[in-house]
Coordinates of C-alpha atoms in Angstrom, one line a residue:
Chain A
M1 CA 18.4 29.4 -5.6
P2 CA 16.1 27.3 -8.0
K3 CA 12.2 28.6 -7.8
I4 CA 10.1 26.9 -5.4
V5 CA 6.6 27.4 -7.2
S6 CA 6.4 27.4 -11.3
P7 CA 5.3 30.9 -12.8
D8 CA 3.2 28.6 -15.1
E9 CA 1.7 26.5 -12.5
L10 CA 0.7 30.0 -10.4
A11 CA -0.6 31.5 -13.7
K12 CA -2.8 29.1 -13.5
K13 CA -4.3 29.4 -10.6
E14 CA -3.0 26.1 -9.1
I15 CA -2.9 25.8 -5.3
F16 CA 0.3 24.5 -3.6
L17 CA 0.8 22.8 -0.1
V18 CA 4.7 23.8 0.6
L19 CA 6.4 21.6 3.4
A20 CA 9.8 22.7 4.8
T21 CA 11.6 21.9 7.7
P22 CA 11.1 23.6 11.0
A23 CA 14.7 25.1 10.8
T24 CA 14.2 26.3 7.5
I25 CA 10.3 27.3 7.0
R26 CA 10.4 31.0 8.0
Q27 CA 13.1 31.3 5.2
R28 CA 10.8 29.3 3.0
N29 CA 8.1 32.2 3.5
I30 CA 10.5 35.2 2.4
D31 CA 11.7 33.0 -0.2
L32 CA 8.1 32.4 -1.4
I33 CA 6.9 36.3 -1.3
K34 CA 10.3 37.5 -3.2
E35 CA 9.6 34.9 -5.9
I36 CA 5.9 35.8 -6.0
S37 CA 6.6 39.1 -5.8
G38 CA 9.2 39.2 -8.3
L39 CA 6.1 37.5 -10.9
G40 CA 4.3 40.9 -10.2
Y41 CA 1.4 39.0 -7.9
H42 CA 0.3 41.0 -4.7
T43 CA 0.3 38.6 -1.6
I44 CA -1.8 38.5 1.0
V45 CA 0.0 36.8 4.0
I46 CA -2.8 34.7 6.6
T47 CA 0.2 34.9 10.1
T48 CA -0.5 33.0 12.6
N49 CA 3.0 32.9 14.2
F50 CA 5.1 36.4 13.8
P51 CA 3.2 39.2 13.9
Y52 CA 2.7 41.3 10.8
A53 CA 5.0 44.2 11.9
I54 CA 8.0 42.3 12.2
L55 CA 7.1 40.2 8.9
S56 CA 6.8 43.6 7.1
K57 CA 10.0 44.6 8.6
L58 CA 11.8 41.1 7.8
Y59 CA 10.4 41.3 4.4
A60 CA 11.8 44.9 3.9
E61 CA 15.2 44.0 4.5
Q62 CA 14.8 41.6 2.3
G63 CA 13.9 43.9 -0.6
I64 CA 10.5 42.9 -1.0
D65 CA 8.5 46.1 -1.8
P66 CA 5.7 46.5 1.3
A67 CA 3.2 47.6 -1.1
K68 CA 2.9 44.1 -2.7
V69 CA 2.3 42.5 0.4
S70 CA -1.1 43.0 2.4
F71 CA -1.8 41.0 5.9
I72 CA -4.3 38.9 7.8
D73 CA -2.7 38.8 11.4
T74 CA -3.7 36.6 14.1
V75 CA -0.9 37.7 16.6
T76 CA -1.0 41.2 17.4
R77 CA -4.6 41.7 19.0
N78 CA -3.6 38.9 21.2
S79 CA -0.5 40.6 22.7
L80 CA -1.6 44.2 22.4
G81 CA -5.1 43.6 23.2
S82 CA -6.2 46.1 20.5
A83 CA -5.0 46.9 17.1
E84 CA -6.8 48.4 14.4
N85 CA -7.0 47.7 10.8
I86 CA -5.2 49.5 7.9
P87 CA -6.9 49.2 4.9
G88 CA -5.2 47.7 2.0
V89 CA -2.2 46.5 4.6
V90 CA -3.5 44.5 7.6
R91 CA -6.5 42.9 8.9
F92 CA -6.2 41.8 12.7
I93 CA -8.2 38.9 14.1
N94 CA -8.4 38.0 17.8
N95 CA -7.1 34.6 17.6
P96 CA -6.2 32.2 15.3
A97 CA -8.9 29.2 16.2
N98 CA -11.2 31.7 15.5
L99 CA -12.3 30.5 11.7
T100 CA -15.3 32.8 11.2
D101 CA -13.4 35.7 11.7
M102 CA -10.5 34.2 9.4
G103 CA -13.1 33.7 6.6
I104 CA -14.9 37.1 6.6
A105 CA -11.0 38.5 6.6
V106 CA -9.8 36.5 3.5
T107 CA -13.3 37.3 1.6
E108 CA -12.9 40.6 2.7
V109 CA -9.3 40.7 1.8
L110 CA -9.9 39.2 -1.9
K111 CA -12.7 41.6 -2.3
E112 CA -10.1 44.7 -1.9
H113 CA -7.5 43.1 -4.4
S114 CA -10.5 42.0 -6.9
G115 CA -8.9 42.4 -10.3
Q116 CA -5.7 42.3 -9.4
K117 CA -3.0 39.0 -9.8
V118 CA -3.2 38.2 -6.1
C119 CA -1.9 34.7 -4.2
I120 CA -2.8 34.1 -0.8
L121 CA 0.0 32.7 1.5
Y122 CA -1.1 30.6 4.8
D123 CA 1.7 30.6 7.1
S124 CA 1.3 27.9 8.7
I125 CA -0.7 24.6 9.1
S126 CA 1.4 23.6 11.4
T127 CA 0.8 26.3 14.1
M128 CA -2.8 26.3 13.3
L129 CA -2.7 22.6 14.9
I130 CA -1.8 24.4 18.3
Y131 CA -5.3 25.6 18.1
L132 CA -7.4 23.3 16.3
S133 CA -8.1 20.1 15.9
S134 CA -7.1 18.3 12.3
P135 CA -10.9 17.9 11.0
N136 CA -11.5 21.8 11.5
I137 CA -8.2 22.6 9.7
S138 CA -9.3 20.1 7.2
K139 CA -12.7 22.2 7.0
F140 CA -11.3 25.5 6.8
I141 CA -8.6 24.7 4.4
H142 CA -11.2 23.0 2.2
F143 CA -13.7 26.4 2.3
V144 CA -10.3 28.5 1.5
T145 CA -9.3 26.6 -1.6
N146 CA -12.8 26.7 -2.8
K147 CA -13.0 30.3 -2.3
L148 CA -9.9 30.6 -4.3
R149 CA -10.6 28.4 -7.1
L150 CA -14.5 30.4 -7.5
M151 CA -12.3 33.2 -7.3
D152 CA -9.7 32.2 -9.7
I153 CA -6.9 33.1 -7.6
S154 CA -3.6 30.8 -6.7
G155 CA -2.8 29.9 -2.9
I156 CA 0.0 28.6 -0.6
F157 CA -0.3 26.6 2.5
L158 CA 2.9 26.2 4.1
A159 CA 3.3 23.3 6.6
V160 CA 6.2 21.6 8.3
E161 CA 7.4 18.5 6.8
K162 CA 6.4 15.0 8.8
G163 CA 4.6 17.4 10.9
L164 CA 1.2 16.4 9.3
D165 CA -0.7 12.8 10.3
P166 CA -1.2 10.4 7.4
M167 CA -4.7 11.3 7.5
L168 CA -4.5 15.2 7.1
M169 CA -1.8 14.9 4.5
T170 CA -4.3 13.1 2.3
Q171 CA -6.8 15.3 2.6
L172 CA -4.9 18.4 2.4
T173 CA -3.3 16.9 -0.8
T174 CA -7.0 16.6 -2.5
F175 CA -7.5 20.3 -1.8
V176 CA -4.5 21.5 -3.3
D177 CA -3.2 20.5 -6.9
S178 CA 0.4 20.1 -5.9
V179 CA 2.7 19.2 -2.9
I180 CA 6.3 20.8 -3.0
D181 CA 8.4 19.4 -0.4
T182 CA 11.6 22.0 -0.1
G183 CA 13.5 20.1 2.3
Chain B
M1 CA -30.2 -65.2 30.3
K2 CA -29.5 -68.5 31.2
P3 CA -27.8 -71.0 28.8
K4 CA -30.3 -74.3 28.4
A5 CA -28.7 -77.5 26.7
D6 CA -31.7 -78.3 24.9
N7 CA -33.9 -76.5 22.5
G8 CA -32.7 -73.2 23.2
P9 CA -29.5 -71.5 22.0
G10 CA -26.2 -73.0 21.9
C11 CA -23.8 -72.3 24.9
I12 CA -21.8 -70.1 23.1
E13 CA -24.2 -67.9 21.9
A14 CA -25.5 -67.7 24.9
G15 CA -22.1 -67.1 26.7
I16 CA -22.0 -64.0 24.1
L17 CA -25.5 -62.7 24.8
E18 CA -25.3 -63.0 28.3
N19 CA -21.8 -60.8 28.5
A20 CA -22.6 -58.4 26.0
L21 CA -22.2 -55.0 26.8
V22 CA -25.2 -54.1 24.8
M23 CA -28.5 -54.9 26.5
I24 CA -30.4 -57.3 24.9
A25 CA -33.9 -58.6 25.1
V26 CA -35.6 -61.0 23.5
L27 CA -39.4 -60.7 23.1
G28 CA -42.1 -62.7 22.3
K29 CA -45.6 -62.0 21.1
N30 CA -46.7 -58.5 22.5
G31 CA -43.5 -57.6 23.8
K32 CA -43.7 -60.2 26.5
V33 CA -39.7 -60.7 27.8
L34 CA -38.6 -64.2 27.1
A35 CA -35.1 -63.3 27.8
W36 CA -33.1 -60.4 29.4
N37 CA -29.3 -60.5 29.4
H38 CA -27.1 -58.8 32.0
A39 CA -26.3 -55.7 30.8
A40 CA -30.1 -55.3 30.5
E41 CA -30.4 -55.6 34.0
T42 CA -27.3 -53.6 34.7
I43 CA -28.7 -50.6 32.7
T44 CA -32.0 -50.7 33.7
G45 CA -31.2 -51.9 37.3
Y46 CA -34.7 -54.3 36.5
A47 CA -33.3 -57.7 37.4
R48 CA -34.0 -61.1 35.0
D49 CA -36.3 -62.4 37.4
D50 CA -38.9 -59.8 37.7
V51 CA -38.8 -59.1 33.7
V52 CA -38.8 -62.6 32.0
G53 CA -42.2 -63.9 31.5
N54 CA -44.3 -60.6 31.4
T55 CA -44.4 -57.2 29.9
G56 CA -44.7 -54.9 33.1
V57 CA -41.3 -54.0 32.3
W58 CA -42.2 -51.4 29.6
K59 CA -44.5 -49.5 31.5
K60 CA -41.8 -49.4 34.1
M61 CA -39.0 -48.4 31.6
Y62 CA -41.5 -45.5 30.1
P63 CA -44.0 -44.5 33.1
E64 CA -44.9 -41.6 31.7
K65 CA -48.2 -42.2 29.7
Q66 CA -47.8 -39.4 27.0
Y67 CA -44.1 -40.4 26.5
R68 CA -45.3 -44.3 26.2
N69 CA -47.9 -43.9 24.1
N70 CA -45.5 -41.4 21.3
V71 CA -43.0 -44.5 21.9
T72 CA -45.8 -47.1 21.0
R73 CA -46.9 -45.1 18.2
R74 CA -43.0 -44.5 16.8
I75 CA -42.5 -48.5 16.9
A76 CA -45.8 -49.2 15.3
G77 CA -45.3 -47.1 12.7
I78 CA -41.6 -48.3 12.2
L79 CA -43.0 -52.3 12.4
A80 CA -45.9 -51.3 9.6
E81 CA -43.3 -50.8 6.9
K82 CA -40.9 -53.5 7.7
N83 CA -40.2 -56.1 10.6
F84 CA -37.1 -54.6 12.5
F85 CA -36.3 -51.3 13.5
E86 CA -32.3 -49.7 12.9
G87 CA -31.4 -46.4 15.4
L88 CA -34.7 -45.8 17.7
E89 CA -33.7 -43.5 20.1
T90 CA -35.9 -43.2 23.5
T91 CA -35.5 -42.4 27.1
I92 CA -36.0 -44.9 29.8
T93 CA -36.5 -44.6 33.4
T94 CA -34.6 -47.0 35.6
R95 CA -35.2 -48.8 38.8
T96 CA -34.2 -46.0 40.7
G97 CA -35.6 -43.2 38.6
G98 CA -32.8 -42.1 36.5
K99 CA -33.0 -41.3 32.9
K100 CA -30.7 -43.2 30.4
T101 CA -30.7 -43.0 26.4
I102 CA -31.0 -46.0 24.6
L103 CA -30.2 -46.5 21.2
W104 CA -32.1 -49.7 19.8
N105 CA -32.1 -51.8 17.0
T106 CA -34.3 -54.9 16.5
K107 CA -34.5 -58.2 14.1
E108 CA -37.2 -60.7 14.1
T109 CA -36.0 -63.9 14.1
Q110 CA -37.6 -68.1 14.1
T111 CA -37.2 -70.1 16.5
Q112 CA -38.7 -73.7 17.1
S113 CA -41.6 -71.9 19.4
G114 CA -42.1 -69.6 16.7
P115 CA -41.2 -65.7 15.8
V116 CA -39.3 -63.8 18.4
V117 CA -37.6 -60.4 18.5
V118 CA -34.5 -59.6 19.7
A119 CA -34.1 -56.3 21.0
V120 CA -30.1 -54.7 21.1
G121 CA -30.0 -51.5 23.3
Q122 CA -27.2 -49.5 23.3
D123 CA -26.8 -46.8 26.2
I124 CA -25.9 -43.9 24.9
T125 CA -26.5 -41.4 27.5
Q126 CA -22.8 -40.4 28.0
L127 CA -22.8 -40.0 24.1
R128 CA -25.7 -37.8 24.2
E129 CA -24.4 -35.5 27.3
L130 CA -21.2 -35.3 25.8
D131 CA -23.2 -34.0 22.4
A132 CA -25.3 -32.2 24.3
F133 CA -22.3 -30.4 26.2
R134 CA -20.7 -29.8 22.9
T135 CA -23.9 -28.4 21.3
S136 CA -24.5 -26.0 24.3
V137 CA -20.6 -24.9 24.0
A138 CA -20.6 -23.8 20.5
E139 CA -24.2 -22.5 20.9
N140 CA -23.4 -20.2 23.7
A141 CA -20.1 -19.4 22.7
N142 CA -19.8 -15.4 22.4
V143 CA -17.9 -16.3 18.8
L144 CA -19.1 -17.4 15.3
I145 CA -18.4 -21.2 14.8
A146 CA -19.6 -22.7 12.1
V147 CA -18.9 -26.8 11.1
L148 CA -18.1 -26.8 7.1
G149 CA -18.4 -29.5 4.9
K150 CA -16.1 -30.6 2.2
K151 CA -17.3 -28.1 -0.1
G152 CA -18.0 -25.7 1.9
E153 CA -21.6 -26.4 3.1
V154 CA -22.9 -25.3 6.5
L155 CA -23.3 -28.0 8.7
L156 CA -23.4 -26.4 12.0
W157 CA -24.2 -22.4 12.5
N158 CA -24.1 -21.2 16.1
R159 CA -26.5 -18.7 17.6
A160 CA -23.2 -15.9 17.3
A161 CA -23.0 -16.7 13.9
E162 CA -26.8 -16.0 13.6
E163 CA -26.4 -12.7 15.9
I164 CA -23.3 -11.7 14.1
T165 CA -24.1 -12.1 10.3
G166 CA -28.2 -11.8 10.7
Y167 CA -28.4 -15.1 9.0
S168 CA -30.2 -17.8 10.3
R169 CA -28.8 -21.5 10.5
E170 CA -31.5 -22.3 8.0
E171 CA -30.5 -19.5 6.0
A172 CA -26.6 -20.5 6.2
A173 CA -27.5 -24.3 5.3
G174 CA -30.1 -24.0 2.9
P175 CA -29.6 -23.4 -0.7
G176 CA -27.5 -20.5 -2.1
D177 CA -23.8 -20.3 -0.7
I178 CA -24.5 -18.4 2.5
W179 CA -19.9 -17.1 1.7
K180 CA -21.5 -15.4 -1.5
R181 CA -24.1 -13.2 0.9
L182 CA -21.4 -12.6 3.3
Y183 CA -18.7 -11.1 0.7
P184 CA -21.3 -10.2 -2.1
D185 CA -18.7 -8.4 -3.6
P186 CA -16.9 -10.8 -6.3
E187 CA -13.7 -8.9 -6.7
Y188 CA -13.0 -9.2 -2.4
R189 CA -14.7 -12.6 -2.6
K190 CA -12.1 -13.8 -5.1
K191 CA -9.4 -11.8 -3.5
I192 CA -10.6 -13.7 -0.2
T193 CA -10.7 -17.4 -1.5
G194 CA -7.7 -17.3 -2.9
Q195 CA -5.8 -16.4 0.2
I196 CA -7.7 -18.9 2.2
T197 CA -6.3 -21.4 -0.9
G198 CA -3.0 -20.3 -0.5
I199 CA -3.0 -20.7 3.2
I200 CA -4.8 -24.1 3.0
A201 CA -2.6 -25.6 0.5
E202 CA -0.1 -24.6 2.7
N203 CA -1.2 -25.5 6.2
E204 CA -4.8 -27.0 6.2
F205 CA -5.8 -24.3 8.4
F206 CA -5.5 -20.5 8.8
E207 CA -5.2 -18.5 12.1
N208 CA -6.2 -15.0 12.8
L209 CA -7.4 -14.4 9.1
E210 CA -9.0 -11.0 9.0
T211 CA -12.0 -10.2 6.4
T212 CA -14.9 -8.0 6.2
I213 CA -18.1 -9.4 6.1
T214 CA -21.3 -7.7 5.0
T215 CA -24.2 -9.0 6.9
K216 CA -27.7 -9.2 6.1
G217 CA -28.7 -6.0 7.1
G218 CA -25.9 -4.4 5.3
D219 CA -23.5 -3.2 7.8
T220 CA -20.0 -4.5 7.6
R221 CA -18.4 -6.2 10.5
I222 CA -14.5 -7.7 10.5
I223 CA -13.9 -11.1 11.3
S224 CA -10.7 -12.8 12.5
W225 CA -11.1 -16.3 11.6
N226 CA -9.6 -19.7 12.7
T227 CA -10.0 -23.3 11.3
R228 CA -9.0 -26.6 11.8
Q229 CA -9.8 -29.8 10.0
I230 CA -12.1 -31.9 12.3
S231 CA -13.0 -35.5 11.2
G232 CA -16.2 -36.1 10.2
E233 CA -18.3 -39.0 9.0
D234 CA -16.8 -38.7 5.6
G235 CA -13.8 -37.1 6.5
G236 CA -12.9 -33.4 5.6
H237 CA -15.1 -31.7 7.8
S238 CA -13.7 -28.1 9.2
I239 CA -14.8 -25.7 11.9
A240 CA -14.2 -22.1 11.3
I241 CA -14.2 -19.9 14.2
G242 CA -14.9 -16.1 14.0
R243 CA -14.1 -13.0 16.3
D244 CA -16.3 -10.1 15.7
I245 CA -13.3 -7.8 15.8
T246 CA -15.1 -4.6 14.5
E247 CA -15.1 -2.8 17.9
Q248 CA -11.6 -3.6 19.0
K249 CA -10.7 -2.6 15.3
K250 CA -12.4 0.9 15.6
A251 CA -11.0 1.1 19.1
E252 CA -7.3 0.6 17.4
E253 CA -8.0 2.6 14.8
A254 CA -9.7 5.4 16.9
L255 CA -6.6 5.2 19.7
I256 CA -3.7 5.5 16.6
A257 CA -5.9 8.5 15.1
Y258 CA -5.8 10.1 18.6
M259 CA -2.4 9.6 19.2
S260 CA -1.2 11.1 16.0
E261 CA -3.8 13.6 16.4
M262 CA -1.8 14.7 19.7
A263 CA 1.5 14.1 18.2
M264 CA 0.5 16.7 15.7
R265 CA -0.7 19.0 18.6
I266 CA 1.6 18.3 21.5
R267 CA 5.0 17.2 19.8
Q268 CA 5.5 19.4 17.1
P269 CA 4.2 22.5 18.6
V270 CA 6.9 22.2 21.1
G271 CA 9.7 22.2 17.9
I272 CA 7.8 25.1 16.5
I273 CA 7.7 27.4 20.2
R274 CA 11.4 26.2 20.2
D275 CA 12.1 27.5 16.7
N276 CA 10.4 30.6 17.0
L277 CA 12.3 31.6 20.2
K278 CA 15.2 30.7 18.7
D279 CA 14.3 32.8 15.8
I280 CA 13.5 35.5 18.0
A281 CA 16.7 35.2 20.1
R282 CA 18.6 35.7 16.7
L283 CA 16.5 38.8 15.8
T284 CA 17.1 40.2 19.6
R285 CA 21.0 40.2 18.9
D286 CA 21.2 41.1 15.7
K287 CA 19.2 44.2 17.4
K288 CA 16.5 44.0 14.3
V289 CA 13.5 44.2 17.0
S290 CA 12.6 46.8 19.6
G291 CA 12.0 46.0 23.1
D292 CA 8.3 46.0 22.3
E293 CA 8.4 43.8 19.3
I294 CA 10.6 41.2 21.3
A295 CA 7.7 41.0 24.1
M296 CA 5.0 41.0 21.4
L297 CA 6.9 38.0 19.9
L298 CA 7.0 36.7 23.0
D299 CA 3.6 37.1 23.9
A300 CA 2.9 35.0 20.9
Q301 CA 4.9 32.3 22.0
I302 CA 3.5 32.1 25.8
R303 CA 0.0 31.8 24.0
N304 CA 1.3 28.9 22.0
A305 CA 2.6 27.3 24.9
T306 CA -0.5 27.8 26.9
Q307 CA -2.2 26.4 24.4
V308 CA -0.2 23.3 24.2
E309 CA -1.0 23.0 27.8
A310 CA -4.2 22.6 27.5
N311 CA -3.8 20.2 24.6
V312 CA -2.2 18.1 27.1
Q313 CA -4.8 18.3 29.5
E314 CA -7.3 17.2 27.1
F315 CA -5.4 14.6 26.1
Q316 CA -5.1 13.2 30.0
K317 CA -8.9 13.9 30.7
A318 CA -9.4 11.8 27.5
V319 CA -6.9 9.0 29.1
L320 CA -8.6 9.1 32.0
E321 CA -12.1 8.8 30.6
K322 CA -11.2 5.7 28.7
N323 CA -9.5 3.7 31.6
R324 CA -11.4 3.7 34.5
E325 CA -8.6 1.2 36.1
I326 CA -6.6 4.3 36.6
P327 CA -5.8 4.7 40.7
D328 CA -7.1 7.8 42.1
A329 CA -3.8 9.3 43.0
Y330 CA -3.0 9.6 39.3
R331 CA -6.3 10.1 38.2
K332 CA -6.3 13.5 40.6
F333 CA -2.8 14.6 39.2
L334 CA -3.7 13.4 35.5
G335 CA -7.0 15.8 36.1
G336 CA -5.0 18.3 36.8

């Protein structure tokens, strides 16, 4: 399978918006992690849809080294009521709409991995739209992309293709370096 | 004016004067009325026999002293320079107390008995009333109305035009091109001018042409223009009617933005939940997840669905707020 993101662009710490169909978006998540891990990156997955426990299981099945992935999980606490953070592995957030907590978690997880080749994978903007208005999402993505550029870290934002209105799409396009439509 | 066989106007001239559709008065020294035709009787209501041979009719037709003095002064001023006047407009009071607007033209002429003044008065009351009506319609219209001359110069600029643009009629009609002020960006002005020229070349008018003007205060307003050619004294006049659709456009844009926001936050999430449930079903069938994990996955989808429902309610509330005409029964239903 051809590479989704270019290793050269990833090495230049570029930021990507990756679009996929609703049916393939979960597989794209796995494909991306495989690719990024294969290039020696540690991936921080911000998940708003599937809990970390399930995702890590699915990654392991696909031969992805669990040590190369850590999570910011916005799903589990809502279901179980409580879940303890596991340093270096997962940080839990109560609610995907809580951008303050998510911002803090991103900052702290990035600190934990400072000095490493790190890439952030945000899965997904489309699910975030259930909880947040597009202006708020836009502001948050702007905040995250600024932070990534300041810390010289690459990032990938996943979204369902044709699921973003032209205004939000235009804004996101200005925040990232390239938009990749995987179909 | 009774035709006389000797030392007066000839029969034909007398007949013409008598039957003319304009009032004609022949005046002697100090405004004494020598002749008063049938139209003069009809227009003023004063009979020839009451008028001829004295000056009293002028006082009767201009009963208000201040106005009469004003008219007298204007006439004296004109006659000081020339022995006739043209296009003098006055308002007379008729015998029954009505008001009429008369357009006067006079000419001094010599007769055997000395100089006399022939005053011709045209009743333009209806014309002026029509003018006043038109002006009132234009003035009170809530759309920008401008009448333009051949070179685009402003001949009429109504109150709405002043309010919308911020430019008074004096500023619009005065020196300096109002269109340059309304379209200060040379490139945009060029584009608009090109569009207008193209349309005019084909149709001689344009309909619903939308342009963005810059007001005197620096704001921008979106105007929908309609023009028509109208006949003027020297031809080539056009009337431009501009409707300020700024708020309408804003509302349309807001509606589009809101609808697409709702599409993103309602339609698409339903698809996401469906696909997630498909994945959960597949993982369950493949026995890749435990009972607790299935519950956790389903909990996440329940939360997503709950949030989508809240988004729908938010949308319904917004619709209710915007549309006051929705009947109570539906209002209650939509309000949840």
